[in-house]
Coordinates of C-alpha atoms in Angstrom, one line a residue:
M1 CA -36.8 11.8 20.2
T2 CA -34.9 8.6 19.2
D3 CA -31.4 7.7 20.2
S4 CA -28.7 7.9 17.6
P5 CA -27.8 4.5 16.1
T6 CA -24.9 2.5 17.5
Q7 CA -22.2 1.4 15.1
T8 CA -20.5 -2.0 15.4
R9 CA -17.5 -2.9 13.2
Y10 CA -16.6 -6.3 12.0
R11 CA -13.7 -8.0 10.2
V12 CA -15.1 -10.1 7.4
E13 CA -12.8 -12.7 5.8
G14 CA -13.4 -14.4 2.4
M15 CA -14.9 -11.4 0.8
D16 CA -13.3 -11.0 -2.6
C17 CA -15.6 -9.0 -4.9
A18 CA -18.5 -6.6 -5.1
S19 CA -21.0 -9.5 -5.4
C20 CA -19.8 -10.7 -2.0
A21 CA -20.4 -7.2 -0.5
T22 CA -23.8 -7.0 -2.1
K23 CA -24.9 -10.4 -0.6
I24 CA -23.7 -9.4 2.8
D25 CA -25.3 -5.9 2.6
T26 CA -28.6 -7.4 1.5
A27 CA -28.7 -10.0 4.3
V28 CA -27.6 -7.8 7.2
R29 CA -29.8 -4.9 6.1
R30 CA -32.9 -7.1 6.5
M31 CA -32.0 -7.9 10.1
P32 CA -34.2 -6.3 12.8
G33 CA -32.9 -3.0 14.2
V34 CA -30.3 -2.5 11.5
S35 CA -30.6 1.0 9.9
D36 CA -27.5 1.0 7.6
V37 CA -24.7 -1.3 6.5
A38 CA -21.3 -0.3 5.0
V39 CA -19.3 -3.2 3.5
S40 CA -15.7 -2.6 2.2
V41 CA -14.3 -5.4 0.1
T42 CA -10.8 -3.7 0.1
A43 CA -10.6 -3.3 3.9
G44 CA -12.4 -6.6 4.6
T45 CA -14.7 -4.9 7.0
M46 CA -18.4 -4.3 7.7
T47 CA -19.8 -1.5 9.7
V48 CA -23.4 -1.9 11.0
S49 CA -25.5 0.9 12.3
H50 CA -28.2 -0.5 14.6
D51 CA -30.3 0.2 17.6
G52 CA -29.8 -1.2 21.1
A53 CA -32.3 -4.0 20.5
S54 CA -30.4 -5.6 17.6
D55 CA -29.2 -9.2 18.1
L56 CA -25.5 -8.9 17.1
A57 CA -25.0 -12.7 17.5
A58 CA -27.8 -13.2 14.9
I59 CA -26.1 -10.7 12.5
E60 CA -22.8 -12.6 12.8
K61 CA -24.5 -15.9 12.3
K62 CA -26.2 -14.6 9.2
V63 CA -22.9 -13.5 7.6
T64 CA -21.3 -16.8 8.6
G65 CA -24.1 -18.6 7.0
L66 CA -23.3 -16.9 3.7
G67 CA -19.8 -18.6 3.9
Y68 CA -17.8 -15.8 5.4
A69 CA -15.8 -15.6 8.6
V70 CA -16.8 -12.7 10.8
A71 CA -15.4 -11.3 14.0
P72 CA -16.2 -8.0 15.8
L73 CA -13.4 -5.3 15.9
S74 CA -12.7 -3.6 19.1
A75 CA -13.5 0.1 19.2
G76 CA -10.7 2.4 19.1
T77 CA -8.4 3.8 18.3
A78 CA 15.6 2.7 23.2
P79 CA 18.0 5.7 22.6
T80 CA 21.1 5.3 20.3
P81 CA 24.3 7.2 20.6
S82 CA 24.7 10.3 18.5
H83 CA 26.9 11.6 15.7
A84 CA 25.6 14.7 13.9
H85 CA 26.7 15.6 10.5
C86 CA 25.5 18.7 8.7
D87 CA 22.5 20.8 8.2
H88 CA 21.7 22.0 4.7
D89 CA 19.3 24.7 3.9
H90 CA 16.8 23.6 1.3
D91 CA 14.1 26.1 0.7
G92 CA 13.9 27.0 4.4
H93 CA 14.5 23.4 5.6
D94 CA 17.7 22.5 7.5
H95 CA 18.9 19.1 6.4
A96 CA 21.3 17.4 8.8
H97 CA 22.7 14.0 9.3
G98 CA 21.4 12.4 12.3
A99 CA 23.7 12.0 15.2
H100 CA 25.7 8.8 14.9
D101 CA 28.4 7.4 17.2
H102 CA 31.4 6.2 15.3
E103 CA 31.5 3.1 17.5
E104 CA 29.5 0.0 17.1
H105 CA 25.9 0.3 18.3
D106 CA 23.3 -2.1 19.4
H107 CA 20.0 -1.0 17.8
S108 CA 18.1 -4.1 18.9
G109 CA 15.6 -2.3 21.0
H110 CA 15.2 0.8 18.8
A111 CA 14.1 -0.5 15.4
A112 CA 11.0 0.9 14.0
K113 CA 8.1 -1.0 15.4
D114 CA 5.6 -2.8 13.1
V115 CA 1.9 -2.8 13.6
E116 CA -0.5 -5.4 12.5
G117 CA -3.4 -3.0 11.9
L118 CA -3.7 0.7 12.0
H119 CA -5.2 2.1 15.1
G120 CA -9.0 2.3 14.7
H121 CA -8.6 1.3 11.1
D122 CA -8.1 -2.5 11.0
H123 CA -8.1 -4.7 7.9
G124 CA -9.1 -8.2 7.2
S125 CA -6.3 -10.5 8.2
T126 CA -4.3 -12.2 5.4
E127 CA -4.8 -15.9 5.1
G128 CA -1.2 -16.9 4.2
P129 CA -0.4 -18.9 1.2
W130 CA -3.4 -19.5 -1.0
W131 CA -3.3 -23.3 -0.6
R132 CA -3.8 -22.9 3.1
S133 CA -6.9 -20.9 2.7
K134 CA -10.4 -22.4 2.9
K135 CA -11.0 -21.7 -0.8
G136 CA -7.6 -23.1 -1.7
R137 CA -8.1 -26.3 0.1
L138 CA -11.6 -26.7 -1.4
T139 CA -10.3 -26.0 -4.9
I140 CA -7.4 -28.5 -4.4
A141 CA -9.8 -31.2 -3.0
C142 CA -12.2 -30.7 -6.0
G143 CA -9.3 -30.9 -8.5
V144 CA -8.0 -34.1 -6.8
A145 CA -11.5 -35.6 -6.9
L146 CA -11.9 -34.7 -10.6
A147 CA -8.6 -36.3 -11.4
A148 CA -9.5 -39.4 -9.4
A149 CA -12.9 -39.6 -11.2
Y150 CA -11.1 -39.4 -14.6
G151 CA -8.8 -42.3 -13.5
I152 CA -11.8 -44.4 -12.2
G153 CA -13.7 -43.7 -15.4
K154 CA -10.8 -45.1 -17.5
L155 CA -10.3 -48.2 -15.3
F156 CA -14.0 -48.9 -14.6
P157 CA -16.2 -47.3 -17.3
A158 CA -19.4 -48.4 -15.7
L159 CA -18.6 -46.2 -12.6
E160 CA -17.6 -43.1 -14.6
A161 CA -20.8 -41.2 -14.2
Y162 CA -21.0 -41.9 -10.4
A163 CA -17.3 -40.9 -10.0
F164 CA -17.7 -37.6 -11.7
T165 CA -20.9 -37.0 -9.8
A166 CA -19.1 -37.6 -6.5
A167 CA -16.2 -35.3 -7.7
M168 CA -18.8 -32.6 -8.6
L169 CA -20.4 -32.8 -5.1
V170 CA -17.0 -32.2 -3.4
G171 CA -17.1 -28.7 -4.8
L172 CA -20.8 -28.2 -5.2
I173 CA -22.0 -28.9 -1.7
P174 CA -20.3 -25.7 -0.2
I175 CA -21.5 -23.7 -3.2
A176 CA -25.1 -25.0 -2.9
R177 CA -25.0 -24.2 0.8
R178 CA -24.0 -20.6 0.2
A179 CA -26.7 -20.4 -2.5
V180 CA -29.4 -21.5 -0.2
M181 CA -28.3 -19.1 2.5
A182 CA -28.1 -16.2 0.1
T183 CA -31.6 -17.0 -1.1
L184 CA -32.9 -17.0 2.5
A185 CA -31.1 -13.7 3.0
G186 CA -32.8 -12.0 0.1
T187 CA -30.5 -12.8 -2.9
P188 CA -32.1 -15.7 -4.7
F189 CA -30.4 -15.2 -8.1
S190 CA -26.8 -15.4 -6.9
I191 CA -24.0 -16.8 -9.0
E192 CA -23.9 -19.7 -6.6
M193 CA -27.5 -20.5 -7.1
L194 CA -27.1 -20.5 -10.9
M195 CA -24.0 -22.6 -10.6
T196 CA -25.9 -25.1 -8.5
I197 CA -28.8 -25.4 -10.9
A198 CA -26.5 -25.7 -13.9
A199 CA -24.3 -28.4 -12.3
V200 CA -27.3 -30.4 -11.1
G201 CA -28.9 -30.0 -14.5
A202 CA -25.8 -31.3 -16.2
V203 CA -26.0 -34.4 -14.1
V204 CA -29.6 -34.8 -15.1
I205 CA -28.7 -34.8 -18.8
N206 CA -25.9 -37.3 -18.2
A207 CA -23.1 -34.8 -18.4
S208 CA -21.6 -35.4 -15.0
E209 CA -18.1 -35.0 -16.3
E210 CA -18.9 -31.5 -17.6
A211 CA -20.6 -30.7 -14.4
A212 CA -17.6 -31.6 -12.3
T213 CA -15.3 -29.7 -14.6
V214 CA -17.5 -26.6 -14.5
V215 CA -17.6 -26.6 -10.7
F216 CA -13.8 -27.0 -10.6
L217 CA -13.3 -24.1 -12.9
F218 CA -15.8 -22.0 -10.9
L219 CA -13.8 -22.7 -7.7
I220 CA -10.6 -21.6 -9.6
G221 CA -12.2 -18.4 -10.5
E222 CA -13.2 -17.7 -6.9
L223 CA -9.8 -18.6 -5.7
L224 CA -8.1 -16.1 -8.2
E225 CA -10.5 -13.5 -6.9
G226 CA -9.4 -14.2 -3.4
V227 CA -5.7 -14.1 -4.3
A228 CA -6.2 -10.7 -6.1
A229 CA -8.2 -9.3 -3.1
G230 CA -5.6 -10.6 -0.6
K231 CA -2.8 -8.8 -2.5
A232 CA -4.7 -5.6 -2.5
R233 CA -5.2 -5.9 1.3
A234 CA -1.6 -6.7 1.8
S235 CA -0.5 -3.7 -0.1
I236 CA -2.7 -1.5 2.1
Q237 CA -1.7 -3.3 5.3
S238 CA 2.0 -2.7 4.6
L239 CA 1.2 1.1 5.0
T240 CA 0.2 0.6 8.6
K241 CA 3.6 -0.9 9.4
L242 CA 4.9 2.7 9.3
V243 CA 3.3 3.5 12.6
P244 CA 4.7 2.0 15.8
K245 CA 2.4 0.2 18.3
T246 CA 3.5 2.1 21.3
A247 CA 4.3 5.6 22.4
W248 CA 6.3 7.1 25.3
L249 CA 3.7 9.2 27.1
E250 CA 4.7 12.0 29.5
E251 CA 2.3 12.3 32.3
N252 CA 2.5 13.8 35.8
G253 CA 6.3 14.1 35.5
Q254 CA 6.7 10.5 34.5
T255 CA 7.3 8.8 31.1
R256 CA 5.6 5.5 30.5
E257 CA 5.1 3.3 27.4
T258 CA 1.5 3.0 26.3
P259 CA -0.4 1.8 23.2
A260 CA -0.2 4.5 20.5
E261 CA -3.9 4.2 19.7
S262 CA -4.7 5.4 23.3
V263 CA -2.7 8.6 23.1
A264 CA -5.2 11.6 23.2
V265 CA -5.0 14.8 21.3
G266 CA -3.0 17.3 23.4
A267 CA -0.9 14.7 25.1
T268 CA 2.9 15.0 25.1
I269 CA 5.0 12.1 24.0
L270 CA 8.8 11.4 23.9
V271 CA 10.3 10.3 20.7
R272 CA 13.7 8.8 21.1
P273 CA 16.5 8.8 18.4
G274 CA 15.9 6.1 15.9
D275 CA 12.2 5.6 16.7
R276 CA 9.3 6.2 14.3
I277 CA 7.0 9.0 15.4
P278 CA 3.8 7.4 16.6
A279 CA 1.4 10.3 16.1
D280 CA 1.0 13.6 14.2
G281 CA 2.1 16.5 16.3
V282 CA 4.1 19.6 17.0
I283 CA 7.6 19.6 18.5
V284 CA 7.5 21.1 22.0
S285 CA 11.3 20.8 22.6
G286 CA 14.3 19.3 21.0
E287 CA 15.8 19.5 17.5
S288 CA 16.5 16.6 15.2
A289 CA 16.9 15.4 11.6
I290 CA 13.7 13.7 10.7
D291 CA 13.4 11.3 7.8
E292 CA 10.0 12.0 6.1
A293 CA 10.6 10.0 3.0
P294 CA 7.9 7.4 3.7
I295 CA 5.3 10.3 4.2
T296 CA 6.3 13.2 2.0
G297 CA 8.9 11.8 -0.3
E298 CA 11.5 14.2 1.0
S299 CA 14.8 12.7 -0.2
V300 CA 17.0 13.7 2.7
P301 CA 16.1 14.1 6.4
V302 CA 14.7 17.5 7.5
R303 CA 16.0 19.4 10.4
K304 CA 13.2 20.4 12.7
G305 CA 13.0 22.1 16.1
A306 CA 10.4 23.6 18.4
D307 CA 6.9 24.4 16.9
A308 CA 7.6 22.4 13.7
K309 CA 5.1 19.9 12.6
V310 CA 5.9 16.1 12.5
F311 CA 4.0 13.3 11.0
A312 CA 3.2 9.8 12.2
G313 CA 5.5 7.2 10.5
A314 CA 8.5 9.6 10.0
I315 CA 11.8 8.5 11.6
N316 CA 13.5 10.6 14.2
G317 CA 17.2 10.9 13.6
D318 CA 19.7 12.1 16.1
A319 CA 18.1 13.6 19.2
A320 CA 15.1 13.0 21.6
L321 CA 12.0 15.1 20.9
R322 CA 9.0 16.1 23.0
V323 CA 5.9 16.2 20.8
R324 CA 2.5 17.5 21.5
V325 CA -0.1 15.2 19.8
T326 CA -2.4 17.1 17.4
A327 CA -4.4 14.1 15.8
A328 CA -5.9 10.9 17.1
A329 CA -4.5 7.6 15.9
A330 CA -7.5 7.1 13.6
D331 CA -7.0 10.4 11.9
N332 CA -3.2 10.7 11.6
T333 CA -1.3 11.1 8.4
I334 CA -0.9 7.3 7.8
A335 CA -4.6 6.7 8.6
R336 CA -5.6 9.3 6.0
V337 CA -3.3 7.8 3.4
V338 CA -4.8 4.3 4.0
R339 CA -8.3 5.7 3.7
L340 CA -7.3 7.4 0.4
V341 CA -5.9 4.2 -0.9
E342 CA -9.0 2.2 0.1
E343 CA -11.3 4.7 -1.6
A344 CA -9.3 4.4 -4.8
Q345 CA -9.4 0.6 -4.5
E346 CA -13.2 0.6 -4.0
S347 CA -13.8 2.3 -7.4
K348 CA -14.9 -0.3 -9.8
A349 CA -13.7 -0.8 -13.4
P350 CA -16.2 0.0 -16.1
T351 CA -16.5 -3.7 -16.9
E352 CA -17.1 -4.5 -13.3
R353 CA -19.9 -2.0 -13.1
F354 CA -21.4 -3.4 -16.3
I355 CA -21.2 -6.9 -15.0
D356 CA -23.0 -5.8 -11.8
R357 CA -25.9 -4.2 -13.8
F358 CA -25.9 -7.1 -16.3
S359 CA -26.1 -9.8 -13.6
R360 CA -29.2 -8.3 -12.0
Y361 CA -31.2 -9.1 -15.1
Y362 CA -29.2 -11.8 -16.9
T363 CA -29.2 -14.4 -14.1
P364 CA -32.9 -14.5 -13.5
A365 CA -33.5 -14.2 -17.3
V366 CA -31.5 -17.3 -18.0
V367 CA -33.4 -19.2 -15.4
V368 CA -36.8 -18.0 -16.8
V369 CA -35.8 -18.8 -20.4
A370 CA -34.5 -22.3 -19.5
A371 CA -37.7 -23.0 -17.6
L372 CA -39.9 -21.8 -20.6
V373 CA -37.9 -23.9 -23.0
A374 CA -38.3 -27.0 -20.8
V375 CA -42.0 -26.6 -20.1
V376 CA -43.8 -24.6 -22.9
P377 CA -43.2 -27.0 -25.9
P378 CA -44.5 -30.1 -24.0
L379 CA -47.5 -28.3 -22.5
L380 CA -48.6 -26.3 -25.6
F381 CA -47.2 -28.1 -28.6
G382 CA -47.1 -31.8 -27.5
G383 CA -43.3 -32.0 -27.4
A384 CA -41.5 -34.9 -25.6
W385 CA -40.9 -33.9 -22.0
A386 CA -37.5 -35.7 -21.9
A387 CA -36.2 -33.9 -25.0
W388 CA -37.3 -30.5 -24.0
V389 CA -36.2 -30.8 -20.4
Y390 CA -32.8 -31.8 -21.8
K391 CA -32.8 -28.7 -24.0
G392 CA -33.9 -26.4 -21.1
L393 CA -31.1 -27.8 -18.9
A394 CA -28.6 -27.4 -21.7
I395 CA -29.6 -23.7 -22.1
L396 CA -29.2 -23.3 -18.4
L397 CA -25.8 -24.8 -18.4
I398 CA -24.6 -22.9 -21.5
G399 CA -26.1 -19.7 -20.3
C400 CA -24.4 -19.8 -16.9
P401 CA -22.2 -16.7 -16.7
C402 CA -19.3 -18.7 -15.2
A403 CA -17.1 -17.5 -18.0
L404 CA -17.3 -14.0 -16.5
V405 CA -16.6 -15.3 -13.0
I406 CA -13.6 -17.3 -14.3
S407 CA -12.1 -14.9 -16.9
T408 CA -12.4 -11.5 -15.3
P409 CA -10.3 -12.2 -12.1
A410 CA -7.9 -14.4 -14.1
A411 CA -7.3 -11.6 -16.7
I412 CA -6.9 -9.0 -14.0
A413 CA -4.5 -11.2 -12.0
A414 CA -2.5 -12.0 -15.1
S415 CA -2.2 -8.3 -16.0
L416 CA -1.3 -7.3 -12.4
S417 CA 1.4 -9.9 -12.4
A418 CA 2.8 -8.9 -15.8
G419 CA 3.0 -5.3 -14.5
A420 CA 4.6 -6.3 -11.3
R421 CA 7.3 -8.2 -13.3
R422 CA 8.0 -4.9 -15.1
G423 CA 8.1 -2.9 -11.9
L424 CA 4.6 -1.5 -12.2
L425 CA 2.1 -1.5 -9.3
L426 CA -1.4 -1.4 -10.8
K427 CA -4.3 -0.6 -8.5
G428 CA -6.9 -3.0 -9.9
G429 CA -9.1 -3.4 -13.0
A430 CA -10.2 0.2 -13.2
V431 CA -6.5 1.2 -13.8
L432 CA -6.0 -1.5 -16.5
E433 CA -9.2 -0.5 -18.4
N434 CA -8.3 3.2 -18.4
L435 CA -4.7 2.9 -19.5
G436 CA -5.7 3.5 -23.1
K437 CA -7.7 6.6 -22.3
I438 CA -5.1 8.4 -20.2
T439 CA -4.4 12.1 -21.1
A440 CA -2.4 13.0 -18.0
V441 CA -0.1 11.1 -15.6
A442 CA 1.0 12.3 -12.1
F443 CA 4.3 10.9 -10.8
D444 CA 5.8 10.8 -7.4
K445 CA 9.4 11.8 -7.3
T446 CA 11.4 9.8 -4.8
G447 CA 11.8 6.2 -5.9
T448 CA 9.6 6.7 -9.0
L449 CA 11.3 9.3 -11.1
T450 CA 14.5 9.2 -9.1
E451 CA 16.6 6.4 -7.6
G452 CA 15.2 7.0 -4.1
A453 CA 18.5 7.5 -2.4
P454 CA 21.1 10.4 -2.6
K455 CA 24.3 9.9 -4.6
V456 CA 27.4 12.0 -4.8
T457 CA 27.2 14.2 -7.9
D458 CA 30.1 16.5 -7.5
V459 CA 33.4 16.4 -5.6
V460 CA 35.0 19.9 -5.6
G461 CA 38.6 20.4 -4.6
F462 CA 39.6 23.8 -3.3
A463 CA 42.8 23.4 -1.2
L464 CA 43.1 19.6 -1.8
S465 CA 42.6 17.3 -4.8
Q466 CA 39.2 15.7 -5.4
A467 CA 40.5 12.3 -4.3
D468 CA 41.7 13.7 -1.0
V469 CA 38.5 15.5 -0.4
L470 CA 36.5 12.3 -1.0
K471 CA 39.0 10.3 1.2
F472 CA 38.8 12.5 4.2
A473 CA 35.1 13.0 4.0
A474 CA 34.6 9.2 3.9
A475 CA 36.9 8.9 6.9
L476 CA 34.7 11.3 8.9
E477 CA 31.6 9.3 7.8
V478 CA 32.7 5.9 8.8
G479 CA 30.2 4.4 11.3
S480 CA 27.3 6.6 10.3
S481 CA 24.1 5.2 9.0
H482 CA 22.8 8.5 7.6
P483 CA 21.7 8.3 3.9
L484 CA 24.2 11.1 3.0
A485 CA 27.0 9.4 4.9
G486 CA 26.2 6.2 3.1
A487 CA 26.3 7.9 -0.3
I488 CA 29.8 9.4 0.5
L489 CA 31.1 6.0 1.6
A490 CA 29.6 4.3 -1.5
K491 CA 31.4 6.9 -3.8
A492 CA 34.7 6.3 -2.0
A493 CA 34.3 2.5 -2.3
A494 CA 33.4 2.9 -6.1
S495 CA 36.6 5.0 -6.4
E496 CA 38.6 2.4 -4.6
I497 CA 39.5 4.8 -1.8
V498 CA 40.2 3.4 1.6
P499 CA 39.2 5.9 4.4
P500 CA 42.0 6.5 6.9
H501 CA 41.6 6.0 10.6
T502 CA 40.1 8.8 12.7
T503 CA 40.6 9.8 16.3
D504 CA 38.7 12.1 18.7
A505 CA 35.6 11.9 16.5
T506 CA 33.0 14.4 17.8
A507 CA 29.4 14.9 16.7
I508 CA 28.2 18.5 16.7
G509 CA 24.4 18.4 16.8
G510 CA 22.8 19.9 13.7
K511 CA 26.1 21.0 12.2
G512 CA 28.4 18.3 11.4
V513 CA 31.2 16.1 12.7
A514 CA 34.8 16.8 13.6
A515 CA 37.8 14.4 14.0
T516 CA 41.5 14.1 13.7
V517 CA 42.7 12.4 10.5
E518 CA 46.4 11.8 9.8
G519 CA 47.2 14.3 12.5
K520 CA 45.1 17.0 11.0
A521 CA 41.9 18.6 12.5
M522 CA 39.0 18.2 10.2
F523 CA 35.3 19.1 10.0
L524 CA 32.5 18.1 7.6
G525 CA 29.3 20.1 7.7
S526 CA 27.0 22.5 5.9
L527 CA 28.0 25.8 4.3
Q528 CA 26.5 27.7 7.3
A529 CA 28.4 25.6 9.8
A530 CA 31.6 25.9 7.9
G531 CA 31.2 29.7 7.7
E532 CA 31.1 29.8 11.5
R533 CA 34.6 28.3 11.6
V534 CA 36.4 29.8 8.7
V535 CA 35.9 32.6 6.1
L536 CA 34.9 31.4 2.7
S537 CA 36.1 33.3 -0.3
A538 CA 33.6 34.8 -2.8
N539 CA 34.5 32.1 -5.3
Q540 CA 34.0 29.3 -2.9
T541 CA 30.7 30.7 -1.7
A542 CA 29.4 31.1 -5.2
H543 CA 30.5 27.6 -6.2
V544 CA 28.6 26.1 -3.3
T545 CA 25.6 28.3 -3.8
A546 CA 25.5 27.1 -7.4
L547 CA 25.4 23.6 -6.4
H548 CA 22.6 24.4 -3.9
D549 CA 20.6 26.0 -6.6
E550 CA 20.8 22.8 -8.6
G551 CA 18.8 21.2 -5.7
K552 CA 21.9 19.5 -4.3
T553 CA 22.8 19.0 -0.6
V554 CA 26.4 20.3 -0.1
S555 CA 28.8 19.3 2.7
V556 CA 31.9 21.4 3.1
L557 CA 35.2 19.9 4.2
I558 CA 37.6 22.0 6.5
V559 CA 41.2 20.9 7.1
D560 CA 43.3 22.8 9.6
D561 CA 41.2 25.9 9.4
R562 CA 41.1 25.9 5.6
I563 CA 38.3 25.2 3.2
A564 CA 39.6 22.0 1.5
G565 CA 36.7 21.1 -0.7
A566 CA 33.0 20.3 -0.9
I567 CA 30.9 17.3 -1.8
A568 CA 27.4 17.7 -3.4
L569 CA 24.8 15.0 -3.2
R570 CA 21.3 14.6 -4.7
D571 CA 18.7 11.9 -5.3
E572 CA 19.3 11.5 -9.1
P573 CA 16.7 10.7 -11.8
R574 CA 16.4 7.0 -12.8
A575 CA 18.1 6.0 -16.0
D576 CA 14.8 5.2 -17.8
A577 CA 12.8 8.2 -16.4
L578 CA 13.6 10.6 -19.2
V579 CA 12.9 8.0 -21.9
G580 CA 9.6 7.2 -20.4
L581 CA 8.5 10.8 -20.0
E582 CA 9.4 11.6 -23.5
A583 CA 7.4 8.7 -24.8
L584 CA 4.3 9.9 -22.9
T585 CA 4.7 13.5 -24.1
K586 CA 5.0 12.3 -27.8
N587 CA 1.7 10.4 -27.3
G588 CA 0.1 13.6 -26.2
V589 CA 0.0 12.7 -22.4
R590 CA 0.6 15.5 -20.0
T591 CA 3.0 14.7 -17.2
V592 CA 3.3 16.3 -13.7
M593 CA 5.5 15.5 -10.7
L594 CA 3.7 15.6 -7.3
T595 CA 6.2 15.4 -4.5
G596 CA 6.6 16.2 -0.9
D597 CA 10.2 17.1 -1.4
N598 CA 11.3 20.8 -1.2
H599 CA 10.7 23.1 -4.1
R600 CA 14.4 23.7 -5.0
T601 CA 15.3 20.0 -5.3
A602 CA 12.0 19.1 -7.1
T603 CA 12.4 22.0 -9.5
A604 CA 15.9 21.0 -10.3
I605 CA 14.9 17.4 -11.0
G606 CA 11.8 18.7 -13.0
K607 CA 14.1 20.8 -15.3
Q608 CA 16.4 17.8 -15.9
L609 CA 13.4 15.6 -16.9
G610 CA 11.3 18.2 -18.6
I611 CA 8.2 17.7 -16.4
E612 CA 5.8 20.0 -14.6
V613 CA 6.5 20.2 -10.9
R614 CA 4.2 20.6 -7.8
A615 CA 6.3 20.4 -4.7
G616 CA 6.0 20.5 -0.9
L617 CA 2.9 18.3 -0.9
L618 CA 1.2 16.0 1.6
P619 CA -0.7 13.0 0.4
E620 CA -4.1 14.8 0.6
D621 CA -2.6 17.6 -1.4
K622 CA -1.7 15.1 -4.2
L623 CA -5.2 13.7 -4.2
R624 CA -6.6 17.3 -4.4
I625 CA -4.4 18.1 -7.4
I626 CA -5.4 14.9 -9.2
G627 CA -9.0 16.0 -8.6
E628 CA -8.2 19.3 -10.2
L629 CA -6.7 17.7 -13.2
Q630 CA -9.8 15.6 -13.6
G631 CA -11.9 18.7 -13.3
Q632 CA -10.0 20.1 -16.3
G633 CA -11.3 17.1 -18.4
L634 CA -8.0 15.2 -18.1
V635 CA -8.2 11.4 -17.5

């Protein structure tokens, strides 16, 4: 009986394409004791399965010799005052403003905490600006040497060939070193080897200027690949910033701060108001408005209490919560999202897959053909050696597939940049190549089809005018940082309404806020909370219910025990959303909205935009539905 293999994980820097991954995989797989190797270009990692006798130092040295930086990854895995607003029933969810004190607060110790890497799911570190990276410095040095050689050639023609040869060597020596190491590691026909042979051959046929130029362009192509890969990693790494580094663990009657990755399943943690939730779990005690927009796309905070599920990365609003952890850090919601994105990033574009297959045969074929052209005519047909060797080297230089190396990443980078300038985030070459074949498009709601923040849609006056309703509601919301409060204050500012001063402001957890304004007792909260204070007429109830049915969140204003009015808010569709959806429909493309928002709000937005709706989804649900659409033959 043999022991199960041990897995060791490494961060690998400088890995930019599938060719890099293949070279590393081939080299490490040949090492003694290694049973399996998994290399992820997108994550910048390598996982090696090996037995206890493996020399890990030798494995690291082998990867370093190929030109990559490698380092082992370790195994693993302040309360603010309150001011509540209102809770709004949305398909079974209570939406409430978080508790906010109307006085000035110091949030310095309670901001959401960033993390450099997801627990147990690290990424290759970013290298900063491209000109500071190793590849950037080499490319700049080669470019400067090429420019210097050009100047020397003009001033001293006799030294031109030597100057360009020296400029070529500046860039070629690191390339040749990698080629030799790749050959020793089992990849003799690498692009670096062909580049080296072609450049040396160009010098032999007195084309040193062309040789130096080709090497420089090759380095530019590699640098562009590195920039594109770095941006992909940065986009994934930004997801990990949703999870805090530490958690407040309750243990033996004490609460202590501990690394979030060390919190075990079943442990109880304390989540303070304003903090991000550090782990997936179930609320043991407490009730609070939780902002789940980064996770589910829910446009307004969700009121949750005991036994409700919460997700890592969501923001706790107005009250402390005790949460029982249900998933380890390496398997929480954010970790799963990151894995899904990585898997999507790893899928190759059709052209990339073709180049991979093509290069397996093309590169050695070019070398063989060039050798035959250089050797066969002189040996069999009496040709001049100098002339035919020249022809063979010319074929090798012309046949070098550098154009693919240079043009493919450049074209992808240019397309991604053009999309970014137009507000489009394109996930690599596979997306670009499939754009013309698309028959279905799945959209997120919040921030994609909608503006991403609630806005006041209706101001209803019952006992007061609309202007007065907005004025008093804004007065009650001054000092609140809740999204709904911000929308009411923004509407008042746009209407040039100055909120009057309030006194005796009182937050009522989960219900709303009360205060005295201009000598009158006022309350702003949900329909349910308002109904506990005064009796609403059938007309008033019907009016508010109609607004709810349109997917809107409604806050009711009470002044001196009378229903004064109501304010409705909703995350509204973007101005260009309807035009874009109509254009897709006219071209025969099916459109569907996949959102974590509640069914009522999502359905209302879907009707407004004329799009199919799937609501109440988690990230893995969205991926499943996309798979179902693909199973129906849609692209």
